[in-house]
Short mmCIF file of C-alpha atoms in Angstrom, two decimals:
data_model
loop_
_atom_site.label_atom_id
_atom_site.label_comp_id
_atom_site.label_asym_id
_atom_site.label_seq_id
_atom_site.Cartn_x
_atom_site.Cartn_y
_atom_site.Cartn_z
CA ARG A 1 65.38 112.25 158.66
CA VAL A 2 68.45 114.16 157.38
CA ALA A 3 71.12 112.23 155.16
CA VAL A 4 74.32 114.81 155.76
CA VAL A 5 77.52 113.90 152.95
CA GLY A 6 80.80 114.87 154.33
CA ALA A 7 81.87 115.03 158.03
CA GLY A 8 83.77 118.69 157.65
CA ALA A 9 83.61 121.84 159.62
CA SER A 10 80.70 121.61 156.93
CA GLY A 11 79.02 118.74 157.29
CA LEU A 12 79.32 118.73 161.01
CA ALA A 13 77.90 122.28 161.59
CA ALA A 14 74.98 120.62 159.13
CA THR A 15 74.64 117.27 161.96
CA LYS A 16 74.19 120.16 164.93
CA CYS A 17 72.03 122.51 163.65
CA CYS A 18 69.60 119.47 162.93
CA LEU A 19 69.92 118.53 166.50
CA ASP A 20 69.32 122.12 167.36
CA GLU A 21 65.88 121.31 165.49
CA GLY A 22 64.61 118.59 166.64
CA LEU A 23 65.33 116.98 163.36
CA GLU A 24 66.93 113.15 162.91
CA PRO A 25 70.78 113.35 160.77
CA THR A 26 73.44 111.01 160.05
CA CYS A 27 76.13 112.43 158.77
CA PHE A 28 78.31 109.33 155.98
CA GLU A 29 81.86 110.16 155.43
CA GLN A 30 83.60 107.99 153.69
CA SER A 31 87.04 107.97 155.19
CA GLN A 32 88.21 106.48 158.40
CA ASP A 33 87.76 110.40 160.61
CA ILE A 34 85.87 113.90 160.70
CA GLY A 35 87.96 116.79 160.33
CA GLY A 36 87.31 117.10 155.93
CA LEU A 37 89.93 119.61 154.57
CA TRP A 38 91.40 120.02 158.32
CA ARG A 39 92.22 116.18 158.64
CA TYR A 40 95.75 115.85 157.30
CA THR A 41 96.94 112.28 155.27
CA GLU A 42 100.32 112.03 154.05
CA HIS A 43 99.06 110.03 151.67
CA ILE A 44 96.43 111.65 148.94
CA GLU A 45 93.24 109.70 149.53
CA ALA A 46 91.11 110.15 146.35
CA GLY A 47 87.76 112.08 146.65
CA ARG A 48 89.12 113.70 149.40
CA PRO A 49 91.12 117.10 149.70
CA SER A 50 95.05 116.88 150.46
CA LEU A 51 96.64 119.49 152.11
CA TYR A 52 100.44 120.27 153.04
CA PRO A 53 101.21 119.81 157.21
CA SER A 54 102.30 123.83 157.12
CA LEU A 55 98.84 125.01 156.39
CA ILE A 56 97.70 127.50 158.63
CA SER A 57 94.32 129.48 158.64
CA ASN A 58 94.19 132.69 157.24
CA THR A 59 91.76 133.65 159.46
CA SER A 60 91.13 134.52 163.28
CA LYS A 61 90.48 132.20 165.36
CA GLU A 62 87.38 134.24 167.02
CA MET A 63 86.72 135.09 163.23
CA SER A 64 85.99 131.58 161.74
CA ALA A 65 84.27 129.94 165.59
CA PHE A 66 81.42 128.88 165.81
CA SER A 67 78.79 131.06 167.02
CA ASP A 68 78.37 129.53 170.05
CA PHE A 69 81.58 127.63 170.24
CA PRO A 70 85.21 130.11 170.65
CA PHE A 71 87.75 128.80 169.94
CA PRO A 72 90.00 127.91 173.33
CA GLU A 73 91.55 131.11 175.01
CA HIS A 74 95.26 129.49 174.71
CA PHE A 75 94.87 128.63 171.34
CA PRO A 76 97.32 131.21 168.66
CA VAL A 77 94.71 134.00 166.59
CA PHE A 78 96.22 131.39 163.43
CA LEU A 79 95.88 128.63 163.75
CA PRO A 80 98.00 125.37 162.01
CA ASN A 81 95.72 122.54 160.59
CA ALA A 82 96.05 120.86 162.88
CA LEU A 83 94.82 122.72 165.97
CA LEU A 84 91.80 124.02 163.81
CA LEU A 85 91.09 119.85 163.33
CA ASP A 86 91.24 119.91 167.43
CA TYR A 87 88.95 122.73 167.53
CA LEU A 88 86.30 120.36 165.23
CA ARG A 89 86.56 117.42 167.51
CA ARG A 90 86.34 119.40 170.66
CA TYR A 91 83.20 120.84 168.84
CA THR A 92 81.91 117.19 167.85
CA GLU A 93 82.67 115.87 171.50
CA ARG A 94 81.19 118.93 172.99
CA PHE A 95 77.34 118.47 171.74
CA SER A 96 77.66 114.56 170.25
CA LEU A 97 77.96 115.01 167.30
CA ARG A 98 79.31 111.19 167.40
CA GLU A 99 76.80 109.12 167.69
CA HIS A 100 75.04 110.58 164.80
CA ILE A 101 78.56 110.04 162.05
CA ARG A 102 78.89 106.41 160.37
CA LEU A 103 83.20 106.84 159.52
CA GLY A 104 84.12 105.10 155.99
CA THR A 105 80.92 104.87 154.51
CA THR A 106 80.96 105.94 150.64
CA VAL A 107 77.60 108.11 149.35
CA VAL A 108 76.75 105.65 146.18
CA SER A 109 73.93 108.02 144.92
CA ILE A 110 71.56 109.97 146.10
CA ARG A 111 68.08 109.70 144.20
CA LYS A 112 64.35 110.87 144.52
CA SER A 113 62.04 108.76 145.56
CA PRO A 114 59.28 107.86 143.37
CA ASP A 115 56.92 110.51 145.51
CA PHE A 116 59.16 112.81 145.21
CA ALA A 117 56.27 115.85 144.57
CA THR A 118 54.49 114.98 147.15
CA THR A 119 57.22 113.27 150.10
CA GLY A 120 60.09 114.69 148.84
CA GLN A 121 61.88 112.18 149.99
CA TRP A 122 65.33 110.86 148.35
CA ASN A 123 66.15 107.39 148.43
CA VAL A 124 70.13 107.21 149.63
CA VAL A 125 72.76 104.43 148.72
CA THR A 126 75.83 103.94 150.93
CA GLU A 127 78.24 101.72 150.75
CA ALA A 128 80.40 100.11 154.03
CA GLY A 129 83.14 97.31 153.87
CA GLY A 130 82.30 96.42 150.54
CA LYS A 131 78.23 96.47 151.58
CA GLN A 132 75.86 98.36 149.89
CA THR A 133 72.40 99.80 152.11
CA SER A 134 69.84 101.76 150.56
CA ASP A 135 67.78 103.76 153.48
CA VAL A 136 64.89 106.55 153.04
CA PHE A 137 65.65 110.06 153.79
CA ASP A 138 63.22 113.51 153.97
CA ALA A 139 65.87 115.73 154.19
CA VAL A 140 69.08 115.60 152.58
CA MET A 141 72.16 118.70 153.15
CA VAL A 142 75.18 118.19 150.75
CA CYS A 143 78.22 118.83 152.53
CA SER A 144 81.39 117.45 150.09
CA GLY A 145 82.91 120.07 149.85
CA SER A 146 84.32 122.02 146.47
CA PHE A 147 88.54 120.83 147.22
CA SER A 148 88.31 117.24 146.44
CA GLU A 149 88.72 117.38 141.97
CA PRO A 150 91.27 119.27 141.02
CA SER A 151 91.38 122.02 137.18
CA LEU A 152 94.10 121.03 135.43
CA PRO A 153 93.54 122.66 132.30
CA LEU A 154 96.50 121.18 130.20
CA HIS A 155 94.37 121.99 126.41
CA CYS A 156 95.20 125.96 127.80
CA PHE A 157 98.60 125.99 127.98
CA PRO A 158 100.58 125.28 124.52
CA GLY A 159 103.76 123.26 124.37
CA ILE A 160 103.47 121.04 127.62
CA GLU A 161 102.62 117.79 126.14
CA ARG A 162 107.27 118.68 124.90
CA PHE A 163 107.85 119.56 128.25
CA ARG A 164 110.29 117.04 129.35
CA GLY A 165 110.40 118.20 132.89
CA GLN A 166 108.60 117.59 136.21
CA TYR A 167 104.73 119.25 136.53
CA PHE A 168 101.63 118.58 139.37
CA HIS A 169 99.01 119.47 140.25
CA SER A 170 99.09 121.90 143.70
CA ARG A 171 96.77 119.21 145.64
CA GLN A 172 99.97 116.85 144.98
CA TYR A 173 102.26 118.30 146.91
CA LYS A 174 103.45 117.80 150.44
CA HIS A 175 106.90 119.00 151.54
CA PRO A 176 109.87 121.69 149.99
CA ASP A 177 111.86 118.50 149.49
CA VAL A 178 110.59 117.90 145.86
CA PHE A 179 112.59 121.12 144.87
CA GLN A 180 115.73 121.36 146.24
CA GLY A 181 117.65 122.71 144.31
CA LYS A 182 115.87 122.78 141.45
CA ARG A 183 113.97 126.10 138.81
CA VAL A 184 110.60 125.94 140.11
CA LEU A 185 107.42 127.07 138.10
CA VAL A 186 104.53 128.05 140.34
CA VAL A 187 101.67 128.46 137.70
CA GLY A 188 98.81 130.88 139.82
CA MET A 189 98.54 133.33 142.14
CA GLY A 190 95.96 131.62 144.47
CA ASN A 191 97.30 131.46 148.30
CA SER A 192 98.19 128.08 148.00
CA GLY A 193 100.23 129.09 145.05
CA VAL A 194 101.65 131.79 146.80
CA ASP A 195 102.49 129.08 150.13
CA ILE A 196 103.91 126.91 147.80
CA ALA A 197 106.38 129.36 146.23
CA VAL A 198 107.56 131.09 149.51
CA GLU A 199 108.24 127.07 151.43
CA ALA A 200 110.09 126.41 147.72
CA SER A 201 112.09 129.24 148.07
CA ARG A 202 113.60 128.00 149.89
CA VAL A 203 115.47 124.73 149.11
CA ALA A 204 114.74 125.32 145.72
CA ALA A 205 117.08 127.19 142.96
CA LYS A 206 115.02 129.44 141.85
CA VAL A 207 111.14 130.06 142.34
CA THR A 208 109.13 131.17 139.54
CA ILE A 209 105.40 132.55 140.25
CA SER A 210 103.29 133.10 136.99
CA THR A 211 99.80 135.44 137.88
CA SER A 212 97.85 136.75 134.82
CA ARG A 213 95.74 139.47 136.93
CA GLY A 214 98.35 139.58 139.96
CA SER A 215 96.27 140.18 143.41
CA TRP A 216 96.27 142.46 146.14
CA LEU A 217 97.98 141.06 148.92
CA LEU A 218 97.31 141.36 152.71
CA SER A 219 98.61 140.17 155.76
CA ARG A 220 98.36 138.50 159.09
CA VAL A 221 99.59 140.82 160.99
CA PHE A 222 97.41 144.28 160.03
CA GLU A 223 97.04 147.53 161.81
CA ARG A 224 98.76 147.88 165.45
CA GLY A 225 99.90 144.17 164.75
CA TYR A 226 96.12 143.03 165.30
CA PRO A 227 94.80 140.33 163.21
CA TRP A 228 93.41 141.58 159.25
CA ASP A 229 90.21 140.39 159.70
CA MET A 230 89.01 141.95 163.28
CA VAL A 231 90.64 145.68 161.89
CA SER A 232 88.59 144.95 159.13
CA ILE A 233 85.67 143.36 159.36
CA THR A 234 83.86 145.07 160.49
CA ARG A 235 80.03 146.94 160.46
CA LEU A 236 80.95 150.34 160.05
CA LYS A 237 83.21 149.85 157.58
CA THR A 238 81.11 147.04 155.83
CA LEU A 239 78.42 149.76 156.14
CA ILE A 240 80.62 152.55 154.03
CA LYS A 241 81.92 150.31 151.53
CA THR A 242 78.35 148.89 150.76
CA SER A 243 76.84 152.61 150.29
CA LEU A 244 79.88 153.91 147.98
CA PRO A 245 80.26 153.63 144.51
CA GLY A 246 81.48 150.27 143.12
CA ALA A 247 84.53 151.53 141.95
CA LEU A 248 84.91 154.19 144.87
CA SER A 249 84.57 151.94 147.14
CA TRP A 250 87.33 149.67 145.37
CA ARG A 251 89.93 152.48 144.30
CA LEU A 252 90.04 153.12 148.56
CA THR A 253 91.14 148.96 149.21
CA ASN A 254 93.45 149.70 146.29
CA SER A 255 94.92 153.05 148.00
CA LYS A 256 94.86 151.17 151.04
CA VAL A 257 95.66 147.96 150.43
CA ASN A 258 99.39 150.28 148.37
CA LYS A 259 100.39 152.37 151.65
CA ARG A 260 102.23 148.58 153.14
CA PHE A 261 103.63 147.76 149.90
CA ASN A 262 103.56 149.63 146.07
CA HIS A 263 101.32 146.74 144.43
CA THR A 264 103.55 147.47 140.68
CA ASN A 265 106.61 147.68 142.70
CA TYR A 266 106.13 144.45 142.46
CA GLY A 267 104.25 142.93 139.32
CA LEU A 268 101.41 142.34 141.91
CA GLN A 269 98.60 144.81 140.86
CA PRO A 270 96.04 143.55 139.88
CA ASP A 271 95.47 144.23 136.50
CA ASN A 272 91.63 145.97 137.12
CA SER A 273 91.84 146.94 140.07
CA TRP A 274 88.44 148.13 140.21
CA LEU A 275 87.26 144.78 140.67
CA VAL A 276 86.69 142.59 143.32
CA ARG A 277 89.25 140.03 143.91
CA GLU A 278 90.19 138.00 146.86
CA PRO A 279 92.78 139.23 148.32
CA LEU A 280 95.80 136.90 148.91
CA LEU A 281 96.81 136.22 152.99
CA ASN A 282 100.36 135.89 152.89
CA ASP A 283 103.37 137.16 155.55
CA ASP A 284 106.08 136.20 153.68
CA LEU A 285 106.25 136.88 149.35
CA PRO A 286 106.83 140.73 149.77
CA SER A 287 110.45 139.91 151.26
CA TYR A 288 111.18 137.06 148.78
CA ILE A 289 110.36 139.47 146.41
CA LEU A 290 112.51 142.40 147.38
CA THR A 291 115.48 140.26 148.35
CA GLY A 292 115.33 137.92 144.31
CA ARG A 293 114.63 134.32 146.44
CA ILE A 294 111.23 134.64 144.61
CA ILE A 295 109.96 136.55 140.81
CA ILE A 296 106.42 137.29 139.22
CA LYS A 297 106.02 136.66 136.26
CA PRO A 298 102.50 137.03 133.42
CA GLY A 299 100.73 134.15 132.18
CA VAL A 300 102.20 131.81 130.46
CA LYS A 301 102.12 132.07 126.63
CA GLU A 302 104.36 128.64 125.81
CA PHE A 303 106.37 125.61 127.61
CA LYS A 304 109.40 124.50 125.54
CA ASP A 305 111.32 121.42 126.69
CA ASN A 306 112.98 123.05 129.25
CA SER A 307 112.00 125.74 129.47
CA VAL A 308 108.63 128.13 129.27
CA LEU A 309 108.15 131.78 127.08
CA PHE A 310 105.50 134.41 129.56
CA HIS A 311 103.49 136.75 127.18
CA ASN A 312 105.60 139.76 126.82
CA CYS A 313 108.98 138.91 127.84
CA PRO A 314 111.48 138.00 124.64
CA GLU A 315 113.88 135.37 126.63
CA GLU A 316 113.04 131.82 127.73
CA GLU A 317 112.76 130.86 130.84
CA PRO A 318 114.52 127.19 132.12
CA ILE A 319 112.33 125.41 134.22
CA ASP A 320 113.00 122.21 135.58
CA ILE A 321 109.51 121.65 137.66
CA VAL A 322 105.36 123.31 137.63
CA VAL A 323 102.71 123.08 140.34
CA PHE A 324 100.01 124.39 138.21
CA CYS A 325 97.57 125.78 141.12
CA THR A 326 94.73 126.58 139.06
CA GLY A 327 91.53 125.29 141.92
CA TYR A 328 89.09 122.96 142.21
CA VAL A 329 86.29 121.53 140.01
CA ILE A 330 83.25 121.48 141.57
CA SER A 331 81.69 117.73 141.29
CA PHE A 332 78.02 116.03 142.79
CA PRO A 333 79.29 112.48 141.88
CA PHE A 334 76.18 110.92 144.16
CA LEU A 335 74.20 113.19 142.46
CA GLU A 336 72.15 113.13 138.71
CA GLU A 337 72.72 116.02 136.57
CA SER A 338 69.43 117.75 136.49
CA ILE A 339 69.24 117.71 140.90
CA ILE A 340 72.37 120.00 141.20
CA ARG A 341 73.58 122.13 137.52
CA VAL A 342 77.25 123.49 137.00
CA GLU A 343 77.93 124.66 134.22
CA ASN A 344 81.39 127.05 134.23
CA LYS A 345 82.31 126.04 137.55
CA HIS A 346 78.67 127.47 138.81
CA ALA A 347 76.16 125.90 140.04
CA SER A 348 72.92 127.87 140.03
CA LEU A 349 71.43 127.84 143.44
CA TYR A 350 69.63 130.33 145.80
CA LYS A 351 72.07 131.98 148.66
CA HIS A 352 74.09 129.73 147.12
CA VAL A 353 72.42 126.76 149.11
CA PHE A 354 69.11 125.64 147.48
CA PRO A 355 68.14 124.28 143.77
CA THR A 356 65.84 127.08 141.94
CA HIS A 357 63.83 123.69 140.17
CA LEU A 358 62.85 121.54 142.81
CA GLN A 359 59.77 120.14 143.49
CA LYS A 360 60.34 120.01 147.46
CA PRO A 361 62.60 122.15 148.99
CA THR A 362 64.13 119.60 151.01
CA LEU A 363 67.81 119.53 149.43
CA ALA A 364 70.53 121.61 150.23
CA VAL A 365 74.56 122.58 149.58
CA LEU A 366 75.90 123.95 152.19
CA GLY A 367 79.75 125.62 151.52
CA LEU A 368 79.64 125.36 148.46
CA ILE A 369 80.92 129.65 148.91
CA LYS A 370 83.47 131.99 148.64
CA PRO A 371 82.61 134.67 150.93
CA LEU A 372 85.56 137.48 151.33
CA GLY A 373 86.25 136.51 154.99
CA PRO A 374 85.68 133.27 156.79
CA VAL A 375 83.66 129.93 156.36
CA MET A 376 83.00 128.44 159.14
CA PRO A 377 81.04 130.84 160.14
CA VAL A 378 78.64 130.95 157.16
CA VAL A 379 77.92 127.37 156.41
CA GLU A 380 77.16 127.27 159.88
CA MET A 381 74.52 129.88 159.50
CA GLN A 382 73.36 127.86 155.81
CA ALA A 383 73.72 124.68 157.95
CA ARG A 384 70.94 127.04 160.56
CA TRP A 385 68.63 128.57 157.87
CA VAL A 386 68.91 125.31 156.47
CA SER A 387 67.92 123.25 159.46
CA ARG A 388 64.86 125.35 159.20
CA VAL A 389 63.38 125.81 155.64
CA PHE A 390 63.52 121.65 156.15
CA LYS A 391 61.83 121.62 159.45
CA GLY A 392 59.20 124.32 157.98
CA LEU A 393 59.66 127.05 160.18
CA CYS A 394 61.18 129.05 157.60
CA HIS A 395 60.11 128.99 153.93
CA LEU A 396 61.67 129.65 149.89
CA PRO A 397 60.05 132.22 147.63
CA SER A 398 58.59 130.25 144.31
CA GLN A 399 60.96 129.13 142.24
CA SER A 400 60.59 131.98 140.33
CA VAL A 401 61.60 134.43 142.49
CA MET A 402 64.53 132.49 143.06
CA GLU A 403 66.13 131.93 139.53
CA ASN A 404 65.60 135.88 138.76
CA GLU A 405 67.76 136.12 141.50
CA VAL A 406 70.22 133.98 141.31
CA ASN A 407 70.28 135.25 137.33
CA GLU A 408 70.48 138.79 138.77
CA ASN A 409 73.19 138.23 140.98
CA LYS A 410 75.54 136.08 138.40
CA LYS A 411 74.72 139.44 136.07
CA ASN A 412 75.62 141.01 138.98
CA GLN A 413 79.55 139.09 140.34
CA VAL A 414 80.16 138.55 136.53
CA LYS A 415 80.57 142.76 136.42
CA TRP A 416 82.19 143.67 139.94
CA PHE A 417 83.60 140.75 140.10
CA GLY A 418 85.75 140.41 136.73
CA LEU A 419 85.65 137.27 134.99
CA THR A 420 88.51 134.45 135.76
CA TYR A 421 88.44 134.22 139.19
CA ASP A 422 85.26 132.32 140.20
CA GLU A 423 84.01 135.49 140.35
CA VAL A 424 79.85 134.25 140.85
CA LEU A 425 81.00 131.88 144.09
CA LYS A 426 82.10 135.48 145.94
CA THR A 427 79.97 136.86 147.91
CA GLU A 428 80.08 140.44 150.51
CA TRP A 429 80.46 138.18 154.14
CA LEU A 430 78.53 140.48 156.50
CA VAL A 431 75.18 141.30 154.22
CA TYR A 432 75.45 137.36 153.89
CA LEU A 433 75.24 136.43 157.26
CA ASP A 434 73.36 139.46 158.00
CA THR A 435 70.51 137.70 155.50
CA LEU A 436 70.18 134.55 156.24
CA ALA A 437 70.53 135.78 159.81
CA SER A 438 67.09 137.81 158.93
CA PHE A 439 65.61 134.25 157.02
CA ILE A 440 65.77 133.03 160.91
CA GLY A 441 65.09 135.63 163.21
CA ALA A 442 69.26 136.14 164.38
CA LYS A 443 70.27 139.08 163.17
CA PRO A 444 71.49 141.28 165.36
CA SER A 445 69.74 145.20 165.94
CA VAL A 446 72.11 147.86 166.77
CA LEU A 447 69.21 151.06 167.51
CA GLU A 448 67.60 148.38 169.55
CA LEU A 449 70.75 147.03 171.45
CA LEU A 450 72.06 151.12 171.86
CA CYS A 451 68.52 151.76 173.42
CA THR A 452 69.14 147.93 176.29
CA ASP A 453 72.63 147.47 176.49
CA PRO A 454 74.96 150.68 174.55
CA LYS A 455 78.84 148.82 174.88
CA LEU A 456 77.37 146.14 172.96
CA ALA A 457 75.36 147.44 170.70
CA LEU A 458 79.23 150.35 170.37
CA THR A 459 81.30 146.93 170.24
CA ILE A 460 79.08 145.15 167.83
CA PHE A 461 78.99 148.35 165.40
CA PHE A 462 82.54 149.40 165.74
CA GLY A 463 84.47 146.37 166.60
CA PRO A 464 85.29 143.00 164.83
CA CYS A 465 81.75 141.12 163.63
CA SER A 466 82.86 138.75 164.99
CA PRO A 467 79.81 135.57 164.64
CA TYR A 468 78.52 135.05 168.55
CA GLN A 469 76.75 138.31 167.40
CA TYR A 470 74.23 135.81 166.45
CA ARG A 471 73.32 134.62 169.20
CA LEU A 472 72.47 137.43 171.06
CA GLY A 473 68.27 136.16 170.15
CA GLY A 474 66.64 134.76 168.48
CA PRO A 475 66.06 130.94 167.96
CA GLY A 476 69.57 129.26 169.74
CA ARG A 477 70.12 131.74 170.91
CA TRP A 478 73.16 131.29 173.28
CA GLU A 479 73.07 133.08 176.94
CA GLY A 480 76.85 133.25 177.13
CA ALA A 481 77.54 134.66 173.49
CA ARG A 482 77.45 138.66 175.25
CA GLN A 483 80.82 137.68 177.22
CA ALA A 484 81.87 136.16 174.39
CA ILE A 485 82.32 139.73 172.22
CA LEU A 486 83.34 141.66 174.92
CA THR A 487 86.69 139.58 175.71
CA GLN A 488 87.05 138.41 172.63
CA TRP A 489 90.33 140.76 172.23
CA ASP A 490 91.46 139.15 175.91
CA ARG A 491 91.17 135.42 173.83
CA VAL A 492 93.25 137.19 171.20
CA ILE A 493 95.59 138.78 172.79
CA LYS A 494 96.01 135.70 175.03
CA PRO A 495 98.81 133.70 173.21
CA THR A 496 101.04 136.83 172.35
CA ARG A 497 101.44 138.75 175.53
CA THR A 498 103.32 136.11 176.94
CA ARG A 499 105.60 138.23 177.91
CA VAL A 500 104.79 142.06 179.79
CA PRO A 501 107.36 144.86 180.37
CA ALA A 502 107.34 146.64 183.92
CA GLY A 503 104.94 149.56 184.48
CA SER A 504 103.33 148.48 180.71
CA SER A 505 99.41 148.71 180.43
CA SER A 506 96.78 146.43 178.40
CA SER A 507 96.60 147.69 174.66
CA PHE A 508 93.38 146.54 173.12
CA PRO A 509 91.42 148.84 170.17
CA SER A 510 89.30 151.56 171.86
CA LEU A 511 86.05 153.26 171.19
CA LEU A 512 85.27 156.17 171.86
CA VAL A 513 81.79 156.51 172.99
CA VAL A 514 81.19 160.53 172.18
CA VAL A 515 81.71 160.23 169.01
CA GLY A 516 81.01 156.57 168.81
CA PHE A 517 76.99 157.70 168.83
CA LEU A 518 77.83 160.07 166.64
CA LEU A 519 79.17 157.93 164.06
CA LEU A 520 75.94 155.52 165.45
CA LEU A 521 73.19 158.08 164.74
CA ALA A 522 75.01 159.06 161.29
CA ALA A 523 74.22 155.11 159.77
CA VAL A 524 70.95 155.74 161.42
CA ILE A 525 70.34 158.12 158.34
CA PHE A 526 72.17 155.48 155.95
CA GLY A 527 69.32 153.63 157.10
CA PHE A 528 71.40 151.29 159.34
#
């Protein structure tokens, strides 16, 4: 029996993967519906994520899909939150997950059973309708997410206590009418911060974004109009990027992102551009800066009664409203602190999943990771691996080996990812997926496919690394995986090519077979 905490994307994937392995999951969801982060409500509910109605996914549908369940072809390439929720409902119905979900049930506590050292079991106390119930489970998957408890470090902003205007965390934001005619300051330049600034600028008198570090900015619309992630996340490009020295790799990336526009001229260039930063995804910001609707400023030095001072800027900036886009705190209120140790926003977990110190590997955390790519395929792969560990088909290394790896990874990530942006949660998307897939025997072999199915081999090496690749073989093999890979561009073009001029032909990214074979041989030399 497996207790799954939360019925968002991670919890649904966890429930489905448990069923695939013959386990008995019970998914507890404190709200009255599934969907987690992607379910919009006008009011803010305690203990669950809150989003604004205009939120659109930053990753394309083909790269974001669960590996055995493509999005409908008529869905747009980048999805409004309502359609992403619709997809999760379809997923729930397709795999009959609803009967395993208990809505309106809050997990109050999860504690080791008295005989944990031998059984690995957990006592799970839940509450529904004012009544508490205690059950024993053989394992637990924590899928409660990390966007519920806002981080609002007001002590880092001198003078905020005397500021007479309004201020709030981005979690409180719903509609831009609150900014009508106001002078708005957005503190922080993550994706939510930029989204809010863009929306505010349409009704506000003035909008300023304060950032102490800058950021690279990408558009959803990438080369030749294709989705950014389908162009950028390929096995070939990942191989090149991970084979080059880090500084050189990211110098090339820096050059690439500056081709669209010069980030320095727009006040966006990261201070340490050689450090790996999560890029922003926004289609409007450059033009809004160019037209003066949004101003970029350095970090906040001090708040005054009705204004703010920025570092290296002598003049005060009058403001009426401040939106703090300062991220979230990782918390597990139903767990004892000794189970998952959180220090400086970082939980020490093997492969971002398993606590390293438990006597039995029967508790796992899903989704506590910020991959440089789509999240849903990552949490699904985590769930596939975890369910097989719970079943005894996969085994973890010793505690000392896991702890050494966690510590070493932390050192490397501090080196390459910088110190100020949840660095230890950042992970190279394809490398991480391949690692977990190899644990369960689901990593595709390009060289083997080259001998048996050259067309598919070239497609998965040079084309987008869509999640269907991880259903070509191994446990959970899906018969439709090959066709899903070969038709992925059809599903991208379907919702956009709604008018076809006379005499035109389909235009998909093509593979030059001869060049492909040569490059693939070069990849073999690299040890791919």
